[in-house]
PDB file of C-alpha atoms in Angstrom:
ATOM      1  CA  UNK A  28     -24.985   5.936   6.900  1.00  0.00           C
ATOM      2  CA  UNK A  29     -25.268   2.186   6.475  1.00  0.00           C
ATOM      3  CA  UNK A  30     -26.136   0.315   9.612  1.00  0.00           C
ATOM      4  CA  UNK A  31     -26.792  -3.313  10.577  1.00  0.00           C
ATOM      5  CA  UNK A  32     -28.425  -3.774  13.944  1.00  0.00           C
ATOM      6  CA  UNK A  33     -28.615  -6.912  16.013  1.00  0.00           C
ATOM      7  CA  UNK A  34     -29.740  -6.984  19.598  1.00  0.00           C
ATOM      8  CA  UNK A  35     -26.569  -6.528  21.623  1.00  0.00           C
ATOM      9  CA  UNK A  36     -28.246  -7.929  24.720  1.00  0.00           C
ATOM     10  CA  UNK A  37     -28.004 -11.665  25.241  1.00  0.00           C
ATOM     11  CA  UNK A  38     -31.079 -13.732  24.534  1.00  0.00           C
ATOM     12  CA  UNK A  39     -31.783 -16.294  27.244  1.00  0.00           C
ATOM     13  CA  UNK A  40     -34.250 -19.072  26.528  1.00  0.00           C
ATOM     14  CA  UNK A  41     -35.201 -22.450  27.922  1.00  0.00           C
ATOM     15  CA  UNK A  42     -34.175 -25.659  26.188  1.00  0.00           C
ATOM     16  CA  UNK A  43     -36.815 -26.872  23.761  1.00  0.00           C
ATOM     17  CA  UNK A  44     -38.181 -23.409  23.000  1.00  0.00           C
ATOM     18  CA  UNK A  45     -37.775 -21.522  19.741  1.00  0.00           C
ATOM     19  CA  UNK A  46     -35.116 -18.815  19.669  1.00  0.00           C
ATOM     20  CA  UNK A  47     -35.767 -15.845  17.383  1.00  0.00           C
ATOM     21  CA  UNK A  48     -32.981 -13.422  16.559  1.00  0.00           C
ATOM     22  CA  UNK A  49     -33.450 -10.190  14.637  1.00  0.00           C
ATOM     23  CA  UNK A  50     -31.277  -8.401  12.124  1.00  0.00           C
ATOM     24  CA  UNK A  51     -32.358  -4.940  10.958  1.00  0.00           C
ATOM     25  CA  UNK A  52     -30.563  -2.811   8.435  1.00  0.00           C
ATOM     26  CA  UNK A  53     -30.755   0.704   7.054  1.00  0.00           C
ATOM     27  CA  UNK A  54     -29.348   2.340   3.925  1.00  0.00           C
ATOM     28  CA  UNK A  55     -28.493  -1.024   2.387  1.00  0.00           C
ATOM     29  CA  UNK A  56     -29.765  -2.822  -0.666  1.00  0.00           C
ATOM     30  CA  UNK A  57     -28.300  -6.266  -0.081  1.00  0.00           C
ATOM     31  CA  UNK A  58     -28.420  -8.887  -2.780  1.00  0.00           C
ATOM     32  CA  UNK A  59     -28.302 -11.572  -0.112  1.00  0.00           C
ATOM     33  CA  UNK A  60     -28.074 -12.074   3.619  1.00  0.00           C
ATOM     34  CA  UNK A  61     -26.163 -14.696   5.552  1.00  0.00           C
ATOM     35  CA  UNK A  62     -26.198 -15.963   9.121  1.00  0.00           C
ATOM     36  CA  UNK A  63     -23.135 -17.238  10.945  1.00  0.00           C
ATOM     37  CA  UNK A  64     -22.508 -18.829  14.300  1.00  0.00           C
ATOM     38  CA  UNK A  65     -19.475 -17.827  16.339  1.00  0.00           C
ATOM     39  CA  UNK A  66     -18.223 -19.541  19.480  1.00  0.00           C
ATOM     40  CA  UNK A  67     -15.885 -17.664  21.860  1.00  0.00           C
ATOM     41  CA  UNK A  68     -12.390 -17.285  20.431  1.00  0.00           C
ATOM     42  CA  UNK A  69     -13.314 -19.144  17.232  1.00  0.00           C
ATOM     43  CA  UNK A  70     -13.961 -18.101  13.675  1.00  0.00           C
ATOM     44  CA  UNK A  71     -17.538 -17.621  12.443  1.00  0.00           C
ATOM     45  CA  UNK A  72     -19.184 -20.645  10.837  1.00  0.00           C
ATOM     46  CA  UNK A  73     -21.656 -20.256   7.984  1.00  0.00           C
ATOM     47  CA  UNK A  74     -25.228 -21.384   8.625  1.00  0.00           C
ATOM     48  CA  UNK A  75     -27.612 -20.101   5.946  1.00  0.00           C
ATOM     49  CA  UNK A  76     -27.788 -17.775   2.966  1.00  0.00           C
ATOM     50  CA  UNK A  77     -30.990 -16.175   1.684  1.00  0.00           C
ATOM     51  CA  UNK A  78     -31.235 -14.052  -1.442  1.00  0.00           C
ATOM     52  CA  UNK A  79     -33.250 -10.855  -1.903  1.00  0.00           C
ATOM     53  CA  UNK A  80     -35.888 -12.636  -3.989  1.00  0.00           C
ATOM     54  CA  UNK A  81     -36.420 -15.355  -1.378  1.00  0.00           C
ATOM     55  CA  UNK A  82     -38.771 -14.965   1.549  1.00  0.00           C
ATOM     56  CA  UNK A  83     -37.769 -17.950   3.653  1.00  0.00           C
ATOM     57  CA  UNK A  84     -35.057 -20.599   3.876  1.00  0.00           C
ATOM     58  CA  UNK A  85     -34.886 -23.658   6.092  1.00  0.00           C
ATOM     59  CA  UNK A  86     -32.153 -26.052   7.131  1.00  0.00           C
ATOM     60  CA  UNK A  87     -32.917 -28.683   9.733  1.00  0.00           C
ATOM     61  CA  UNK A  88     -33.928 -26.757  12.897  1.00  0.00           C
ATOM     62  CA  UNK A  89     -32.985 -23.390  11.409  1.00  0.00           C
ATOM     63  CA  UNK A  90     -35.236 -20.986   9.543  1.00  0.00           C
ATOM     64  CA  UNK A  91     -34.412 -17.593   8.102  1.00  0.00           C
ATOM     65  CA  UNK A  92     -36.793 -14.997   6.721  1.00  0.00           C
ATOM     66  CA  UNK A  93     -35.847 -11.947   4.687  1.00  0.00           C
ATOM     67  CA  UNK A  94     -38.170  -8.980   4.303  1.00  0.00           C
ATOM     68  CA  UNK A  95     -36.629  -6.361   2.025  1.00  0.00           C
ATOM     69  CA  UNK A  96     -39.563  -4.010   2.615  1.00  0.00           C
ATOM     70  CA  UNK A  97     -39.118  -4.029   6.379  1.00  0.00           C
ATOM     71  CA  UNK A  98     -35.354  -4.308   5.903  1.00  0.00           C
ATOM     72  CA  UNK A  99     -35.271  -7.131   8.371  1.00  0.00           C
ATOM     73  CA  UNK A 100     -34.225 -10.755   8.698  1.00  0.00           C
ATOM     74  CA  UNK A 101     -35.405 -13.126  11.390  1.00  0.00           C
ATOM     75  CA  UNK A 102     -33.400 -16.186  12.374  1.00  0.00           C
ATOM     76  CA  UNK A 103     -35.201 -18.983  14.185  1.00  0.00           C
ATOM     77  CA  UNK A 104     -33.829 -22.031  15.966  1.00  0.00           C
ATOM     78  CA  UNK A 105     -36.568 -24.476  16.858  1.00  0.00           C
ATOM     79  CA  UNK A 106     -36.308 -27.042  19.661  1.00  0.00           C
ATOM     80  CA  UNK A 107     -33.256 -25.193  20.952  1.00  0.00           C
ATOM     81  CA  UNK A 108     -30.533 -27.069  22.795  1.00  0.00           C
ATOM     82  CA  UNK A 109     -27.774 -25.916  25.169  1.00  0.00           C
ATOM     83  CA  UNK A 110     -25.318 -26.708  22.359  1.00  0.00           C
ATOM     84  CA  UNK A 111     -26.944 -23.908  20.347  1.00  0.00           C
ATOM     85  CA  UNK A 112     -25.536 -21.368  22.818  1.00  0.00           C
ATOM     86  CA  UNK A 113     -23.264 -19.073  20.825  1.00  0.00           C
ATOM     87  CA  UNK A 114     -23.156 -15.664  19.195  1.00  0.00           C
ATOM     88  CA  UNK A 115     -25.084 -15.396  15.944  1.00  0.00           C
ATOM     89  CA  UNK A 116     -24.021 -12.884  13.312  1.00  0.00           C
ATOM     90  CA  UNK A 117     -26.000 -11.658  10.363  1.00  0.00           C
ATOM     91  CA  UNK A 118     -24.112 -10.415   7.327  1.00  0.00           C
ATOM     92  CA  UNK A 119     -25.342  -8.436   4.339  1.00  0.00           C
ATOM     93  CA  UNK A 120     -23.861  -9.004   0.935  1.00  0.00           C
ATOM     94  CA  UNK A 121     -23.726  -6.512  -1.893  1.00  0.00           C
ATOM     95  CA  UNK A 122     -21.236  -6.800  -4.711  1.00  0.00           C
ATOM     96  CA  UNK A 123     -18.006  -8.181  -3.361  1.00  0.00           C
ATOM     97  CA  UNK A 124     -18.469  -7.061   0.220  1.00  0.00           C
ATOM     98  CA  UNK A 125     -19.992  -8.937   3.114  1.00  0.00           C
ATOM     99  CA  UNK A 126     -20.693  -6.657   6.075  1.00  0.00           C
ATOM    100  CA  UNK A 127     -21.421  -8.127   9.494  1.00  0.00           C
ATOM    101  CA  UNK A 128     -23.682  -7.004  12.280  1.00  0.00           C
ATOM    102  CA  UNK A 129     -22.471  -6.945  15.866  1.00  0.00           C
ATOM    103  CA  UNK A 130     -24.070 -10.288  16.694  1.00  0.00           C
ATOM    104  CA  UNK A 131     -26.492 -11.504  19.321  1.00  0.00           C
ATOM    105  CA  UNK A 132     -25.433 -13.893  22.056  1.00  0.00           C
ATOM    106  CA  UNK A 133     -27.858 -16.752  22.595  1.00  0.00           C
ATOM    107  CA  UNK A 134     -27.892 -18.700  25.862  1.00  0.00           C
ATOM    108  CA  UNK A 135     -30.018 -21.862  25.974  1.00  0.00           C
ATOM    109  CA  UNK A 136     -30.554 -23.110  29.506  1.00  0.00           C
ATOM    110  CA  UNK A 137     -31.292 -26.785  30.256  1.00  0.00           C
TER     111      UNK A 137
ATOM    112  CA  UNK B  10     -12.132 -27.554  10.557  1.00  0.00           C
ATOM    113  CA  UNK B  11     -12.849 -24.962   7.845  1.00  0.00           C
ATOM    114  CA  UNK B  12      -9.707 -25.732   5.869  1.00  0.00           C
ATOM    115  CA  UNK B  13      -8.442 -22.156   6.277  1.00  0.00           C
ATOM    116  CA  UNK B  14      -5.158 -21.923   8.147  1.00  0.00           C
ATOM    117  CA  UNK B  15      -3.943 -18.831   9.939  1.00  0.00           C
ATOM    118  CA  UNK B  16      -0.600 -18.262  11.624  1.00  0.00           C
ATOM    119  CA  UNK B  17       0.389 -17.286  14.192  1.00  0.00           C
ATOM    120  CA  UNK B  18      -2.507 -18.033  16.529  1.00  0.00           C
ATOM    121  CA  UNK B  19      -1.245 -15.594  19.133  1.00  0.00           C
ATOM    122  CA  UNK B  20       1.117 -12.662  18.870  1.00  0.00           C
ATOM    123  CA  UNK B  21       2.253 -10.200  21.507  1.00  0.00           C
ATOM    124  CA  UNK B  22       4.257  -7.185  20.468  1.00  0.00           C
ATOM    125  CA  UNK B  23       4.987  -3.604  21.415  1.00  0.00           C
ATOM    126  CA  UNK B  24       3.688  -0.312  20.094  1.00  0.00           C
ATOM    127  CA  UNK B  25       5.474   0.911  17.010  1.00  0.00           C
ATOM    128  CA  UNK B  26       6.374  -2.578  15.834  1.00  0.00           C
ATOM    129  CA  UNK B  27       5.416  -4.355  12.613  1.00  0.00           C
ATOM    130  CA  UNK B  28       3.860  -7.821  12.283  1.00  0.00           C
ATOM    131  CA  UNK B  29       2.785 -10.103   9.461  1.00  0.00           C
ATOM    132  CA  UNK B  30      -0.199 -12.410   9.661  1.00  0.00           C
ATOM    133  CA  UNK B  31      -0.442 -15.287   7.239  1.00  0.00           C
ATOM    134  CA  UNK B  32      -3.427 -17.078   5.761  1.00  0.00           C
ATOM    135  CA  UNK B  33      -3.721 -20.178   3.615  1.00  0.00           C
ATOM    136  CA  UNK B  34      -7.176 -20.477   2.034  1.00  0.00           C
ATOM    137  CA  UNK B  35      -9.121 -23.675   1.484  1.00  0.00           C
ATOM    138  CA  UNK B  36      -7.868 -25.741  -1.410  1.00  0.00           C
ATOM    139  CA  UNK B  37      -9.468 -24.410  -4.577  1.00  0.00           C
ATOM    140  CA  UNK B  38     -10.682 -21.118  -3.115  1.00  0.00           C
ATOM    141  CA  UNK B  39      -9.553 -18.112  -5.122  1.00  0.00           C
ATOM    142  CA  UNK B  40     -10.764 -15.346  -2.851  1.00  0.00           C
ATOM    143  CA  UNK B  41      -9.338 -14.276   0.500  1.00  0.00           C
ATOM    144  CA  UNK B  42     -10.874 -11.804   2.924  1.00  0.00           C
ATOM    145  CA  UNK B  43      -9.404 -10.174   6.026  1.00  0.00           C
ATOM    146  CA  UNK B  44     -11.539  -9.070   8.957  1.00  0.00           C
ATOM    147  CA  UNK B  45     -10.679  -7.433  12.257  1.00  0.00           C
ATOM    148  CA  UNK B  46     -12.721  -8.216  15.360  1.00  0.00           C
ATOM    149  CA  UNK B  47     -12.399  -6.232  18.540  1.00  0.00           C
ATOM    150  CA  UNK B  48     -14.728  -6.174  21.521  1.00  0.00           C
ATOM    151  CA  UNK B  49     -16.228  -2.791  20.785  1.00  0.00           C
ATOM    152  CA  UNK B  50     -16.212  -2.890  16.972  1.00  0.00           C
ATOM    153  CA  UNK B  51     -17.487  -6.298  15.998  1.00  0.00           C
ATOM    154  CA  UNK B  52     -16.285  -7.943  12.799  1.00  0.00           C
ATOM    155  CA  UNK B  53     -14.915  -5.246  10.485  1.00  0.00           C
ATOM    156  CA  UNK B  54     -14.100  -5.934   6.848  1.00  0.00           C
ATOM    157  CA  UNK B  55     -10.586  -4.898   5.900  1.00  0.00           C
ATOM    158  CA  UNK B  56      -9.779  -6.102   2.409  1.00  0.00           C
ATOM    159  CA  UNK B  57     -10.484  -8.805  -0.184  1.00  0.00           C
ATOM    160  CA  UNK B  58      -8.291 -10.388  -2.828  1.00  0.00           C
ATOM    161  CA  UNK B  59      -9.352 -12.540  -5.724  1.00  0.00           C
ATOM    162  CA  UNK B  60      -6.780 -14.610  -7.578  1.00  0.00           C
ATOM    163  CA  UNK B  61      -3.992 -12.234  -6.652  1.00  0.00           C
ATOM    164  CA  UNK B  62      -5.822  -8.987  -7.351  1.00  0.00           C
ATOM    165  CA  UNK B  63      -7.338  -6.607  -4.821  1.00  0.00           C
ATOM    166  CA  UNK B  64     -11.113  -6.831  -5.241  1.00  0.00           C
ATOM    167  CA  UNK B  65     -12.628  -4.749  -2.431  1.00  0.00           C
ATOM    168  CA  UNK B  66     -11.400  -2.501   0.326  1.00  0.00           C
ATOM    169  CA  UNK B  67     -13.115  -1.750   3.616  1.00  0.00           C
ATOM    170  CA  UNK B  68     -12.001   0.082   6.719  1.00  0.00           C
ATOM    171  CA  UNK B  69      -8.334  -0.724   6.367  1.00  0.00           C
ATOM    172  CA  UNK B  70      -5.886   1.754   7.852  1.00  0.00           C
ATOM    173  CA  UNK B  71      -3.020   3.092   5.768  1.00  0.00           C
ATOM    174  CA  UNK B  72      -0.631   1.448   8.253  1.00  0.00           C
ATOM    175  CA  UNK B  73      -2.054  -1.915   7.165  1.00  0.00           C
ATOM    176  CA  UNK B  74      -1.427  -3.623   3.858  1.00  0.00           C
ATOM    177  CA  UNK B  75      -2.111  -7.011   2.376  1.00  0.00           C
ATOM    178  CA  UNK B  76      -1.299  -9.103  -0.641  1.00  0.00           C
ATOM    179  CA  UNK B  77      -2.218 -12.419  -2.171  1.00  0.00           C
ATOM    180  CA  UNK B  78       0.556 -14.481  -3.667  1.00  0.00           C
ATOM    181  CA  UNK B  79       0.514 -16.716  -6.787  1.00  0.00           C
ATOM    182  CA  UNK B  80      -0.026 -19.790  -4.605  1.00  0.00           C
ATOM    183  CA  UNK B  81      -3.120 -17.946  -3.256  1.00  0.00           C
ATOM    184  CA  UNK B  82      -1.931 -17.586   0.315  1.00  0.00           C
ATOM    185  CA  UNK B  83      -2.284 -14.109   1.722  1.00  0.00           C
ATOM    186  CA  UNK B  84      -0.437 -11.938   4.197  1.00  0.00           C
ATOM    187  CA  UNK B  85      -1.691  -8.991   6.226  1.00  0.00           C
ATOM    188  CA  UNK B  86       1.010  -6.569   7.297  1.00  0.00           C
ATOM    189  CA  UNK B  87       0.377  -4.293  10.240  1.00  0.00           C
ATOM    190  CA  UNK B  88       2.917  -1.558  10.932  1.00  0.00           C
ATOM    191  CA  UNK B  89       3.469   1.244  13.465  1.00  0.00           C
ATOM    192  CA  UNK B  90       1.257  -0.727  15.794  1.00  0.00           C
ATOM    193  CA  UNK B  91      -0.886   1.054  18.343  1.00  0.00           C
ATOM    194  CA  UNK B  92      -2.667  -0.244  21.437  1.00  0.00           C
ATOM    195  CA  UNK B  93      -5.970   0.001  19.594  1.00  0.00           C
ATOM    196  CA  UNK B  94      -4.792  -2.501  16.986  1.00  0.00           C
ATOM    197  CA  UNK B  95      -5.106  -5.279  19.559  1.00  0.00           C
ATOM    198  CA  UNK B  96      -7.791  -7.557  18.160  1.00  0.00           C
ATOM    199  CA  UNK B  97      -8.576 -10.884  16.552  1.00  0.00           C
ATOM    200  CA  UNK B  98      -7.716 -10.878  12.867  1.00  0.00           C
ATOM    201  CA  UNK B  99      -9.650 -13.363  10.791  1.00  0.00           C
ATOM    202  CA  UNK B 100      -8.980 -14.587   7.322  1.00  0.00           C
ATOM    203  CA  UNK B 101     -11.765 -16.143   5.285  1.00  0.00           C
ATOM    204  CA  UNK B 102     -11.862 -17.698   1.861  1.00  0.00           C
ATOM    205  CA  UNK B 103     -14.453 -18.478  -0.760  1.00  0.00           C
ATOM    206  CA  UNK B 104     -14.490 -20.105  -4.153  1.00  0.00           C
ATOM    207  CA  UNK B 105     -15.486 -17.015  -6.040  1.00  0.00           C
ATOM    208  CA  UNK B 106     -15.187 -13.320  -5.363  1.00  0.00           C
ATOM    209  CA  UNK B 107     -18.813 -12.576  -4.658  1.00  0.00           C
ATOM    210  CA  UNK B 108     -21.791 -14.191  -2.932  1.00  0.00           C
ATOM    211  CA  UNK B 109     -21.593 -17.564  -1.341  1.00  0.00           C
ATOM    212  CA  UNK B 110     -20.465 -18.553   2.082  1.00  0.00           C
ATOM    213  CA  UNK B 111     -17.178 -17.580   3.640  1.00  0.00           C
ATOM    214  CA  UNK B 112     -14.979 -20.122   5.372  1.00  0.00           C
ATOM    215  CA  UNK B 113     -13.170 -18.550   8.301  1.00  0.00           C
ATOM    216  CA  UNK B 114      -9.906 -19.505   9.904  1.00  0.00           C
ATOM    217  CA  UNK B 115      -9.473 -19.614  13.655  1.00  0.00           C
ATOM    218  CA  UNK B 116      -7.944 -16.162  13.735  1.00  0.00           C
ATOM    219  CA  UNK B 117      -4.730 -14.553  14.887  1.00  0.00           C
ATOM    220  CA  UNK B 118      -4.984 -12.822  18.249  1.00  0.00           C
ATOM    221  CA  UNK B 119      -2.779  -9.743  18.300  1.00  0.00           C
ATOM    222  CA  UNK B 120      -1.940  -8.042  21.566  1.00  0.00           C
ATOM    223  CA  UNK B 121      -0.076  -4.738  21.418  1.00  0.00           C
ATOM    224  CA  UNK B 122       1.502  -3.668  24.709  1.00  0.00           C
TER     225      UNK B 122
END
């Protein structure tokens, strides 16, 4: 069956360090992959989209990689700040459907 | 502010009842998506509409139904409610029906007692 796996355990890092979050998938052939940020009790907010023919995408302090051979995406936040603390969701897109992973909670400590 | 409006923000009701959740998409967006988020299930895709037509269906129960009206707002109807239906229900919109980012509303929190 199709599965999207994100580390369900919270990731705790020190301010200023680089946070790396992982999204693995099985039995999917996504045309694109997206990352969203979700704060408690709020709706997800779009961060980045990367297509299957792209290896890497950057936006300010954010970087996403997409390896269709490994079936994995890595999401990096450089020079992390306490304000980056949130849950980060990856989502795989194929056709008209966007399917979300369970998310990883990131805690950045000052 | 994403531009997507959902009402009501909170709703408490009893088992067996029926509720309607409403969503107004961003101006110009033709596509509306409904997602359910509970603590143990994450964000689950329910259904998508594009310009009034059903485009994709996910894990939506038969007790649930949705529609998109000519003015592009959408309603999600939940009937014969059960305790397990307690969740956050999100609406999202996008310009087109495929690819591209989704703009989410703030959600409707449903509590079934």
